Protein backbone atom coordinates (compact mmCIF):
# COMPACT_ATOMS: atom_id res chain seq x y z
CA UNK A 1 0.00 0.00 0.00
CA UNK A 2 1.41 3.33 -1.14
CA UNK A 3 2.01 5.99 1.50
CA UNK A 4 -0.60 8.77 1.12
CA UNK A 5 1.85 11.38 2.44
CA UNK A 6 5.10 10.85 0.56
CA UNK A 7 3.85 8.42 -2.11
CA UNK A 8 6.46 5.87 -1.10
CA UNK A 9 5.51 2.60 -2.80
CA UNK A 10 5.50 0.45 0.31
CA UNK A 11 4.26 0.49 3.89
CA UNK A 12 4.37 -1.79 6.86
CA UNK A 13 1.35 -3.10 8.81
CA UNK A 14 1.81 -2.31 12.50
CA UNK A 15 -1.61 -3.33 13.77
CA UNK A 16 -4.78 -5.06 12.43
CA UNK A 17 -8.08 -5.36 14.14
CA UNK A 18 -11.52 -6.51 13.19
CA UNK A 19 -14.47 -4.15 13.44
CA UNK A 20 -18.22 -4.40 12.95
CA UNK A 21 -18.38 -8.08 13.93
CA UNK A 22 -15.56 -9.05 11.64
CA UNK A 23 -17.13 -7.46 8.56
CA UNK A 24 -14.16 -5.16 8.16
CA UNK A 25 -10.52 -5.16 9.11
CA UNK A 26 -8.71 -1.95 9.94
CA UNK A 27 -4.97 -1.93 9.46
CA UNK A 28 -2.64 0.63 10.96
CA UNK A 29 0.28 1.12 8.59
CA UNK A 30 3.59 2.83 8.90
CA UNK A 31 5.64 4.32 6.07
CA UNK A 32 9.32 3.30 6.20
CA UNK A 33 10.24 6.38 4.16
CA UNK A 34 8.58 9.29 6.04
CA UNK A 35 7.61 7.44 9.21
CA UNK A 36 4.01 8.64 9.16
CA UNK A 37 1.12 6.36 9.96
CA UNK A 38 -2.20 5.84 8.24
CA UNK A 39 -5.16 3.47 8.41
CA UNK A 40 -6.63 1.25 5.73
CA UNK A 41 -9.96 -0.54 5.85
CA UNK A 42 -10.48 -3.89 4.23
CA UNK A 43 -13.99 -5.10 3.45
CA UNK A 44 -15.35 -7.86 1.22
CA UNK A 45 -17.01 -6.26 -1.77
CA UNK A 46 -20.70 -6.98 -2.11
CA UNK A 47 -22.31 -5.53 -5.20
CA UNK A 48 -26.01 -5.30 -5.96
CA UNK A 49 -26.86 -5.76 -9.64
CA UNK A 50 -29.89 -3.73 -10.62
CA UNK A 51 -32.33 -4.73 -13.34
CA UNK A 52 -30.62 -2.26 -15.69
CA UNK A 53 -27.37 -4.17 -15.21
CA UNK A 54 -25.80 -1.32 -13.25
CA UNK A 55 -24.06 -2.43 -10.06
CA UNK A 56 -23.81 -0.49 -6.83
CA UNK A 57 -22.31 -1.36 -3.45
CA UNK A 58 -24.68 -3.07 -1.02
CA UNK A 59 -25.88 -0.48 1.46
CA UNK A 60 -27.53 -1.27 4.76
CA UNK A 61 -28.53 2.40 4.96
CA UNK A 62 -30.60 1.98 1.80
CA UNK A 63 -32.36 -1.07 3.24
CA UNK A 64 -33.17 0.90 6.38
CA UNK A 65 -34.52 3.82 4.31
CA UNK A 66 -36.74 1.56 2.20
CA UNK A 67 -38.10 -0.36 5.16
CA UNK A 68 -38.63 2.82 7.20
CA UNK A 69 -40.72 4.22 4.35
CA UNK A 70 -42.87 1.08 4.30
CA UNK A 71 -43.25 1.28 8.10
CA UNK A 72 -44.45 4.89 8.14
CA UNK A 73 -47.20 5.33 10.74
CA UNK A 74 -46.79 1.74 11.90
CA UNK A 75 -45.79 0.72 15.45
CA UNK A 76 -42.29 -0.30 14.39
CA UNK A 77 -39.29 1.28 16.09
CA UNK A 78 -35.92 2.18 14.64
CA UNK A 79 -34.15 -0.64 16.50
CA UNK A 80 -36.40 -3.23 14.85
CA UNK A 81 -35.68 -1.72 11.44
CA UNK A 82 -31.93 -1.68 12.10
CA UNK A 83 -32.09 -5.31 13.20
CA UNK A 84 -34.04 -6.24 10.09
CA UNK A 85 -31.47 -4.52 7.88
CA UNK A 86 -28.73 -6.44 9.67
CA UNK A 87 -30.58 -9.72 9.06
CA UNK A 88 -30.97 -8.83 5.39
CA UNK A 89 -27.26 -8.15 5.08
CA UNK A 90 -26.45 -11.46 6.80
CA UNK A 91 -28.82 -13.35 4.49
CA UNK A 92 -27.37 -11.70 1.41
CA UNK A 93 -23.76 -12.22 2.49
CA UNK A 94 -24.46 -15.85 3.42
CA UNK A 95 -25.04 -16.55 -0.27
CA UNK A 96 -21.31 -16.26 -0.61
CA UNK A 97 -21.57 -14.42 -3.89
CA UNK A 98 -19.83 -11.12 -4.59
CA UNK A 99 -22.71 -9.97 -6.77
CA UNK A 100 -26.36 -10.14 -5.75
CA UNK A 101 -29.28 -9.35 -8.07
CA UNK A 102 -31.39 -6.53 -6.59
CA UNK A 103 -34.52 -8.73 -6.60
CA UNK A 104 -32.78 -11.15 -4.22
CA UNK A 105 -32.14 -8.27 -1.84
CA UNK A 106 -35.86 -7.47 -2.08
CA UNK A 107 -36.76 -11.08 -1.28
CA UNK A 108 -34.40 -11.04 1.69
CA UNK A 109 -36.28 -7.98 2.99
CA UNK A 110 -39.80 -9.37 2.46
CA UNK A 111 -39.44 -12.42 4.68
CA UNK A 112 -38.39 -10.68 7.92
CA UNK A 113 -40.66 -7.70 7.17
CA UNK A 114 -43.68 -10.01 7.07
CA UNK A 115 -42.89 -11.05 10.64
CA UNK A 116 -42.29 -7.46 11.71
CA UNK A 117 -45.45 -5.80 10.40
CA UNK A 118 -47.92 -7.16 7.89
CA UNK A 119 -49.14 -3.76 6.70
CA UNK A 120 -45.58 -2.58 6.08
CA UNK A 121 -44.95 -5.88 4.32
CA UNK A 122 -47.89 -5.31 1.98
CA UNK A 123 -46.73 -1.78 1.22
CA UNK A 124 -43.22 -2.98 0.47
CA UNK A 125 -44.43 -5.96 -1.56
CA UNK A 126 -46.78 -3.76 -3.58
CA UNK A 127 -43.88 -1.59 -4.73
CA UNK A 128 -41.30 -4.32 -4.99
CA UNK A 129 -43.50 -6.76 -6.88
CA UNK A 130 -45.18 -3.95 -8.84
CA UNK A 131 -48.73 -4.77 -7.81
CA UNK A 132 -51.02 -3.18 -10.38
CA UNK A 133 -54.44 -4.38 -9.35
CA UNK A 134 -56.56 -5.09 -6.29
CA UNK A 135 -56.28 -8.77 -7.24
CA UNK A 136 -52.55 -8.65 -6.50
CA UNK A 137 -53.26 -7.32 -3.00
CA UNK A 138 -56.03 -9.88 -2.47
CA UNK A 139 -53.75 -12.76 -3.38
CA UNK A 140 -51.02 -11.46 -1.08
CA UNK A 141 -53.46 -10.93 1.80
CA UNK A 142 -54.92 -14.42 1.29
CA UNK A 143 -51.42 -15.81 1.46
CA UNK A 144 -50.69 -13.81 4.65
CA UNK A 145 -53.94 -15.12 6.19
CA UNK A 146 -53.09 -18.70 5.24
CA UNK A 147 -49.64 -18.36 6.75
CA UNK A 148 -50.76 -16.73 10.00
CA UNK A 149 -53.57 -19.28 10.53
CA UNK A 150 -51.07 -22.05 9.84
CA UNK A 151 -48.80 -20.62 12.53
CA UNK A 152 -51.56 -20.26 15.15
CA UNK A 153 -53.02 -23.75 14.64
CA UNK A 154 -49.66 -25.51 14.93
CA UNK A 155 -47.79 -24.49 18.08
CA UNK A 156 -44.48 -25.94 16.92
CA UNK A 157 -43.24 -23.41 14.37
CA UNK A 158 -40.36 -25.46 13.01
CA UNK A 159 -42.17 -28.45 11.47
CA UNK A 160 -45.00 -26.23 10.17
CA UNK A 161 -42.68 -23.96 8.24
CA UNK A 162 -40.77 -26.96 6.92
CA UNK A 163 -44.03 -28.40 5.58
CA UNK A 164 -44.89 -25.08 3.97
CA UNK A 165 -41.48 -24.93 2.39
CA UNK A 166 -41.89 -28.41 0.96
CA UNK A 167 -45.33 -27.65 -0.46
CA UNK A 168 -44.06 -24.42 -2.01
CA UNK A 169 -41.15 -26.29 -3.58
CA UNK A 170 -43.45 -29.01 -4.94
CA UNK A 171 -45.78 -26.40 -6.44
CA UNK A 172 -42.82 -24.64 -7.98
CA UNK A 173 -41.51 -27.71 -9.76
CA UNK A 174 -44.99 -28.71 -10.95
CA UNK A 175 -45.76 -25.31 -12.41
ZN1 LIG B 1 5.55 8.14 3.58
PDB file of C-alpha atoms and ligand atoms in Angstrom:
ATOM      1  CA  UNK A   1       0.000   0.000   0.000  1.00  0.00           C
ATOM      2  CA  UNK A   2       1.415   3.329  -1.144  1.00  0.00           C
ATOM      3  CA  UNK A   3       2.007   5.994   1.505  1.00  0.00           C
ATOM      4  CA  UNK A   4      -0.601   8.773   1.117  1.00  0.00           C
ATOM      5  CA  UNK A   5       1.854  11.378   2.439  1.00  0.00           C
ATOM      6  CA  UNK A   6       5.104  10.849   0.564  1.00  0.00           C
ATOM      7  CA  UNK A   7       3.845   8.418  -2.105  1.00  0.00           C
ATOM      8  CA  UNK A   8       6.464   5.875  -1.105  1.00  0.00           C
ATOM      9  CA  UNK A   9       5.513   2.604  -2.802  1.00  0.00           C
ATOM     10  CA  UNK A  10       5.496   0.449   0.307  1.00  0.00           C
ATOM     11  CA  UNK A  11       4.255   0.491   3.887  1.00  0.00           C
ATOM     12  CA  UNK A  12       4.366  -1.787   6.860  1.00  0.00           C
ATOM     13  CA  UNK A  13       1.350  -3.096   8.811  1.00  0.00           C
ATOM     14  CA  UNK A  14       1.811  -2.310  12.497  1.00  0.00           C
ATOM     15  CA  UNK A  15      -1.615  -3.332  13.775  1.00  0.00           C
ATOM     16  CA  UNK A  16      -4.784  -5.062  12.427  1.00  0.00           C
ATOM     17  CA  UNK A  17      -8.077  -5.361  14.141  1.00  0.00           C
ATOM     18  CA  UNK A  18     -11.520  -6.506  13.193  1.00  0.00           C
ATOM     19  CA  UNK A  19     -14.466  -4.154  13.440  1.00  0.00           C
ATOM     20  CA  UNK A  20     -18.219  -4.395  12.954  1.00  0.00           C
ATOM     21  CA  UNK A  21     -18.383  -8.075  13.929  1.00  0.00           C
ATOM     22  CA  UNK A  22     -15.556  -9.052  11.638  1.00  0.00           C
ATOM     23  CA  UNK A  23     -17.133  -7.456   8.558  1.00  0.00           C
ATOM     24  CA  UNK A  24     -14.162  -5.156   8.161  1.00  0.00           C
ATOM     25  CA  UNK A  25     -10.519  -5.161   9.110  1.00  0.00           C
ATOM     26  CA  UNK A  26      -8.711  -1.947   9.936  1.00  0.00           C
ATOM     27  CA  UNK A  27      -4.967  -1.931   9.458  1.00  0.00           C
ATOM     28  CA  UNK A  28      -2.645   0.626  10.956  1.00  0.00           C
ATOM     29  CA  UNK A  29       0.281   1.123   8.587  1.00  0.00           C
ATOM     30  CA  UNK A  30       3.592   2.832   8.902  1.00  0.00           C
ATOM     31  CA  UNK A  31       5.635   4.316   6.073  1.00  0.00           C
ATOM     32  CA  UNK A  32       9.324   3.296   6.198  1.00  0.00           C
ATOM     33  CA  UNK A  33      10.242   6.384   4.164  1.00  0.00           C
ATOM     34  CA  UNK A  34       8.580   9.285   6.039  1.00  0.00           C
ATOM     35  CA  UNK A  35       7.614   7.440   9.214  1.00  0.00           C
ATOM     36  CA  UNK A  36       4.009   8.639   9.158  1.00  0.00           C
ATOM     37  CA  UNK A  37       1.122   6.355   9.965  1.00  0.00           C
ATOM     38  CA  UNK A  38      -2.199   5.844   8.242  1.00  0.00           C
ATOM     39  CA  UNK A  39      -5.162   3.469   8.405  1.00  0.00           C
ATOM     40  CA  UNK A  40      -6.635   1.251   5.731  1.00  0.00           C
ATOM     41  CA  UNK A  41      -9.964  -0.539   5.853  1.00  0.00           C
ATOM     42  CA  UNK A  42     -10.476  -3.890   4.235  1.00  0.00           C
ATOM     43  CA  UNK A  43     -13.985  -5.099   3.448  1.00  0.00           C
ATOM     44  CA  UNK A  44     -15.355  -7.857   1.224  1.00  0.00           C
ATOM     45  CA  UNK A  45     -17.007  -6.257  -1.772  1.00  0.00           C
ATOM     46  CA  UNK A  46     -20.696  -6.982  -2.111  1.00  0.00           C
ATOM     47  CA  UNK A  47     -22.313  -5.527  -5.198  1.00  0.00           C
ATOM     48  CA  UNK A  48     -26.009  -5.298  -5.959  1.00  0.00           C
ATOM     49  CA  UNK A  49     -26.858  -5.757  -9.638  1.00  0.00           C
ATOM     50  CA  UNK A  50     -29.890  -3.729 -10.622  1.00  0.00           C
ATOM     51  CA  UNK A  51     -32.327  -4.728 -13.340  1.00  0.00           C
ATOM     52  CA  UNK A  52     -30.624  -2.265 -15.693  1.00  0.00           C
ATOM     53  CA  UNK A  53     -27.373  -4.171 -15.207  1.00  0.00           C
ATOM     54  CA  UNK A  54     -25.802  -1.315 -13.251  1.00  0.00           C
ATOM     55  CA  UNK A  55     -24.065  -2.426 -10.055  1.00  0.00           C
ATOM     56  CA  UNK A  56     -23.808  -0.492  -6.826  1.00  0.00           C
ATOM     57  CA  UNK A  57     -22.309  -1.363  -3.454  1.00  0.00           C
ATOM     58  CA  UNK A  58     -24.679  -3.066  -1.019  1.00  0.00           C
ATOM     59  CA  UNK A  59     -25.882  -0.477   1.462  1.00  0.00           C
ATOM     60  CA  UNK A  60     -27.533  -1.271   4.759  1.00  0.00           C
ATOM     61  CA  UNK A  61     -28.534   2.396   4.961  1.00  0.00           C
ATOM     62  CA  UNK A  62     -30.603   1.983   1.799  1.00  0.00           C
ATOM     63  CA  UNK A  63     -32.356  -1.068   3.243  1.00  0.00           C
ATOM     64  CA  UNK A  64     -33.170   0.904   6.382  1.00  0.00           C
ATOM     65  CA  UNK A  65     -34.517   3.823   4.315  1.00  0.00           C
ATOM     66  CA  UNK A  66     -36.741   1.560   2.200  1.00  0.00           C
ATOM     67  CA  UNK A  67     -38.100  -0.359   5.164  1.00  0.00           C
ATOM     68  CA  UNK A  68     -38.635   2.820   7.203  1.00  0.00           C
ATOM     69  CA  UNK A  69     -40.717   4.217   4.354  1.00  0.00           C
ATOM     70  CA  UNK A  70     -42.872   1.076   4.301  1.00  0.00           C
ATOM     71  CA  UNK A  71     -43.251   1.284   8.098  1.00  0.00           C
ATOM     72  CA  UNK A  72     -44.452   4.890   8.142  1.00  0.00           C
ATOM     73  CA  UNK A  73     -47.199   5.328  10.737  1.00  0.00           C
ATOM     74  CA  UNK A  74     -46.787   1.741  11.897  1.00  0.00           C
ATOM     75  CA  UNK A  75     -45.789   0.725  15.455  1.00  0.00           C
ATOM     76  CA  UNK A  76     -42.287  -0.303  14.394  1.00  0.00           C
ATOM     77  CA  UNK A  77     -39.290   1.276  16.094  1.00  0.00           C
ATOM     78  CA  UNK A  78     -35.916   2.178  14.644  1.00  0.00           C
ATOM     79  CA  UNK A  79     -34.155  -0.641  16.499  1.00  0.00           C
ATOM     80  CA  UNK A  80     -36.396  -3.228  14.854  1.00  0.00           C
ATOM     81  CA  UNK A  81     -35.684  -1.716  11.437  1.00  0.00           C
ATOM     82  CA  UNK A  82     -31.933  -1.675  12.102  1.00  0.00           C
ATOM     83  CA  UNK A  83     -32.086  -5.306  13.198  1.00  0.00           C
ATOM     84  CA  UNK A  84     -34.044  -6.241  10.087  1.00  0.00           C
ATOM     85  CA  UNK A  85     -31.471  -4.522   7.877  1.00  0.00           C
ATOM     86  CA  UNK A  86     -28.729  -6.442   9.667  1.00  0.00           C
ATOM     87  CA  UNK A  87     -30.579  -9.721   9.055  1.00  0.00           C
ATOM     88  CA  UNK A  88     -30.974  -8.834   5.393  1.00  0.00           C
ATOM     89  CA  UNK A  89     -27.256  -8.155   5.076  1.00  0.00           C
ATOM     90  CA  UNK A  90     -26.448 -11.460   6.799  1.00  0.00           C
ATOM     91  CA  UNK A  91     -28.821 -13.347   4.488  1.00  0.00           C
ATOM     92  CA  UNK A  92     -27.373 -11.702   1.413  1.00  0.00           C
ATOM     93  CA  UNK A  93     -23.756 -12.216   2.492  1.00  0.00           C
ATOM     94  CA  UNK A  94     -24.462 -15.846   3.422  1.00  0.00           C
ATOM     95  CA  UNK A  95     -25.042 -16.548  -0.269  1.00  0.00           C
ATOM     96  CA  UNK A  96     -21.307 -16.264  -0.614  1.00  0.00           C
ATOM     97  CA  UNK A  97     -21.575 -14.419  -3.895  1.00  0.00           C
ATOM     98  CA  UNK A  98     -19.835 -11.120  -4.591  1.00  0.00           C
ATOM     99  CA  UNK A  99     -22.715  -9.973  -6.772  1.00  0.00           C
ATOM    100  CA  UNK A 100     -26.359 -10.140  -5.748  1.00  0.00           C
ATOM    101  CA  UNK A 101     -29.277  -9.352  -8.070  1.00  0.00           C
ATOM    102  CA  UNK A 102     -31.388  -6.532  -6.589  1.00  0.00           C
ATOM    103  CA  UNK A 103     -34.521  -8.732  -6.602  1.00  0.00           C
ATOM    104  CA  UNK A 104     -32.778 -11.155  -4.216  1.00  0.00           C
ATOM    105  CA  UNK A 105     -32.139  -8.274  -1.841  1.00  0.00           C
ATOM    106  CA  UNK A 106     -35.856  -7.470  -2.081  1.00  0.00           C
ATOM    107  CA  UNK A 107     -36.758 -11.077  -1.285  1.00  0.00           C
ATOM    108  CA  UNK A 108     -34.397 -11.038   1.692  1.00  0.00           C
ATOM    109  CA  UNK A 109     -36.278  -7.983   2.992  1.00  0.00           C
ATOM    110  CA  UNK A 110     -39.798  -9.370   2.457  1.00  0.00           C
ATOM    111  CA  UNK A 111     -39.443 -12.422   4.680  1.00  0.00           C
ATOM    112  CA  UNK A 112     -38.390 -10.678   7.922  1.00  0.00           C
ATOM    113  CA  UNK A 113     -40.660  -7.696   7.169  1.00  0.00           C
ATOM    114  CA  UNK A 114     -43.676 -10.007   7.072  1.00  0.00           C
ATOM    115  CA  UNK A 115     -42.890 -11.049  10.638  1.00  0.00           C
ATOM    116  CA  UNK A 116     -42.293  -7.458  11.713  1.00  0.00           C
ATOM    117  CA  UNK A 117     -45.451  -5.799  10.400  1.00  0.00           C
ATOM    118  CA  UNK A 118     -47.924  -7.162   7.888  1.00  0.00           C
ATOM    119  CA  UNK A 119     -49.141  -3.763   6.696  1.00  0.00           C
ATOM    120  CA  UNK A 120     -45.578  -2.584   6.081  1.00  0.00           C
ATOM    121  CA  UNK A 121     -44.948  -5.883   4.323  1.00  0.00           C
ATOM    122  CA  UNK A 122     -47.895  -5.313   1.981  1.00  0.00           C
ATOM    123  CA  UNK A 123     -46.725  -1.784   1.216  1.00  0.00           C
ATOM    124  CA  UNK A 124     -43.225  -2.977   0.466  1.00  0.00           C
ATOM    125  CA  UNK A 125     -44.427  -5.956  -1.561  1.00  0.00           C
ATOM    126  CA  UNK A 126     -46.783  -3.763  -3.583  1.00  0.00           C
ATOM    127  CA  UNK A 127     -43.884  -1.595  -4.728  1.00  0.00           C
ATOM    128  CA  UNK A 128     -41.299  -4.323  -4.987  1.00  0.00           C
ATOM    129  CA  UNK A 129     -43.497  -6.763  -6.878  1.00  0.00           C
ATOM    130  CA  UNK A 130     -45.179  -3.950  -8.845  1.00  0.00           C
ATOM    131  CA  UNK A 131     -48.733  -4.765  -7.808  1.00  0.00           C
ATOM    132  CA  UNK A 132     -51.024  -3.176 -10.376  1.00  0.00           C
ATOM    133  CA  UNK A 133     -54.437  -4.382  -9.349  1.00  0.00           C
ATOM    134  CA  UNK A 134     -56.559  -5.089  -6.291  1.00  0.00           C
ATOM    135  CA  UNK A 135     -56.276  -8.766  -7.236  1.00  0.00           C
ATOM    136  CA  UNK A 136     -52.548  -8.648  -6.500  1.00  0.00           C
ATOM    137  CA  UNK A 137     -53.264  -7.322  -3.004  1.00  0.00           C
ATOM    138  CA  UNK A 138     -56.033  -9.880  -2.470  1.00  0.00           C
ATOM    139  CA  UNK A 139     -53.745 -12.755  -3.382  1.00  0.00           C
ATOM    140  CA  UNK A 140     -51.016 -11.456  -1.077  1.00  0.00           C
ATOM    141  CA  UNK A 141     -53.462 -10.928   1.798  1.00  0.00           C
ATOM    142  CA  UNK A 142     -54.921 -14.415   1.286  1.00  0.00           C
ATOM    143  CA  UNK A 143     -51.415 -15.813   1.458  1.00  0.00           C
ATOM    144  CA  UNK A 144     -50.694 -13.814   4.649  1.00  0.00           C
ATOM    145  CA  UNK A 145     -53.939 -15.123   6.192  1.00  0.00           C
ATOM    146  CA  UNK A 146     -53.087 -18.696   5.241  1.00  0.00           C
ATOM    147  CA  UNK A 147     -49.635 -18.359   6.748  1.00  0.00           C
ATOM    148  CA  UNK A 148     -50.763 -16.728   9.997  1.00  0.00           C
ATOM    149  CA  UNK A 149     -53.571 -19.276  10.533  1.00  0.00           C
ATOM    150  CA  UNK A 150     -51.067 -22.050   9.841  1.00  0.00           C
ATOM    151  CA  UNK A 151     -48.799 -20.615  12.530  1.00  0.00           C
ATOM    152  CA  UNK A 152     -51.557 -20.265  15.146  1.00  0.00           C
ATOM    153  CA  UNK A 153     -53.015 -23.752  14.636  1.00  0.00           C
ATOM    154  CA  UNK A 154     -49.655 -25.511  14.935  1.00  0.00           C
ATOM    155  CA  UNK A 155     -47.785 -24.493  18.076  1.00  0.00           C
ATOM    156  CA  UNK A 156     -44.483 -25.941  16.919  1.00  0.00           C
ATOM    157  CA  UNK A 157     -43.241 -23.413  14.375  1.00  0.00           C
ATOM    158  CA  UNK A 158     -40.359 -25.464  13.010  1.00  0.00           C
ATOM    159  CA  UNK A 159     -42.168 -28.449  11.473  1.00  0.00           C
ATOM    160  CA  UNK A 160     -44.996 -26.233  10.166  1.00  0.00           C
ATOM    161  CA  UNK A 161     -42.676 -23.955   8.244  1.00  0.00           C
ATOM    162  CA  UNK A 162     -40.770 -26.955   6.916  1.00  0.00           C
ATOM    163  CA  UNK A 163     -44.025 -28.404   5.575  1.00  0.00           C
ATOM    164  CA  UNK A 164     -44.895 -25.076   3.972  1.00  0.00           C
ATOM    165  CA  UNK A 165     -41.482 -24.934   2.389  1.00  0.00           C
ATOM    166  CA  UNK A 166     -41.889 -28.407   0.965  1.00  0.00           C
ATOM    167  CA  UNK A 167     -45.325 -27.646  -0.458  1.00  0.00           C
ATOM    168  CA  UNK A 168     -44.062 -24.417  -2.006  1.00  0.00           C
ATOM    169  CA  UNK A 169     -41.147 -26.289  -3.580  1.00  0.00           C
ATOM    170  CA  UNK A 170     -43.450 -29.007  -4.936  1.00  0.00           C
ATOM    171  CA  UNK A 171     -45.780 -26.401  -6.441  1.00  0.00           C
ATOM    172  CA  UNK A 172     -42.824 -24.642  -7.977  1.00  0.00           C
ATOM    173  CA  UNK A 173     -41.514 -27.709  -9.763  1.00  0.00           C
ATOM    174  CA  UNK A 174     -44.988 -28.711 -10.954  1.00  0.00           C
ATOM    175  CA  UNK A 175     -45.757 -25.312 -12.409  1.00  0.00           C
TER     176      UNK A 175
HETATM  177 ZN1  LIG B   1       5.548   8.135   3.577  1.00  0.00          ZN
END
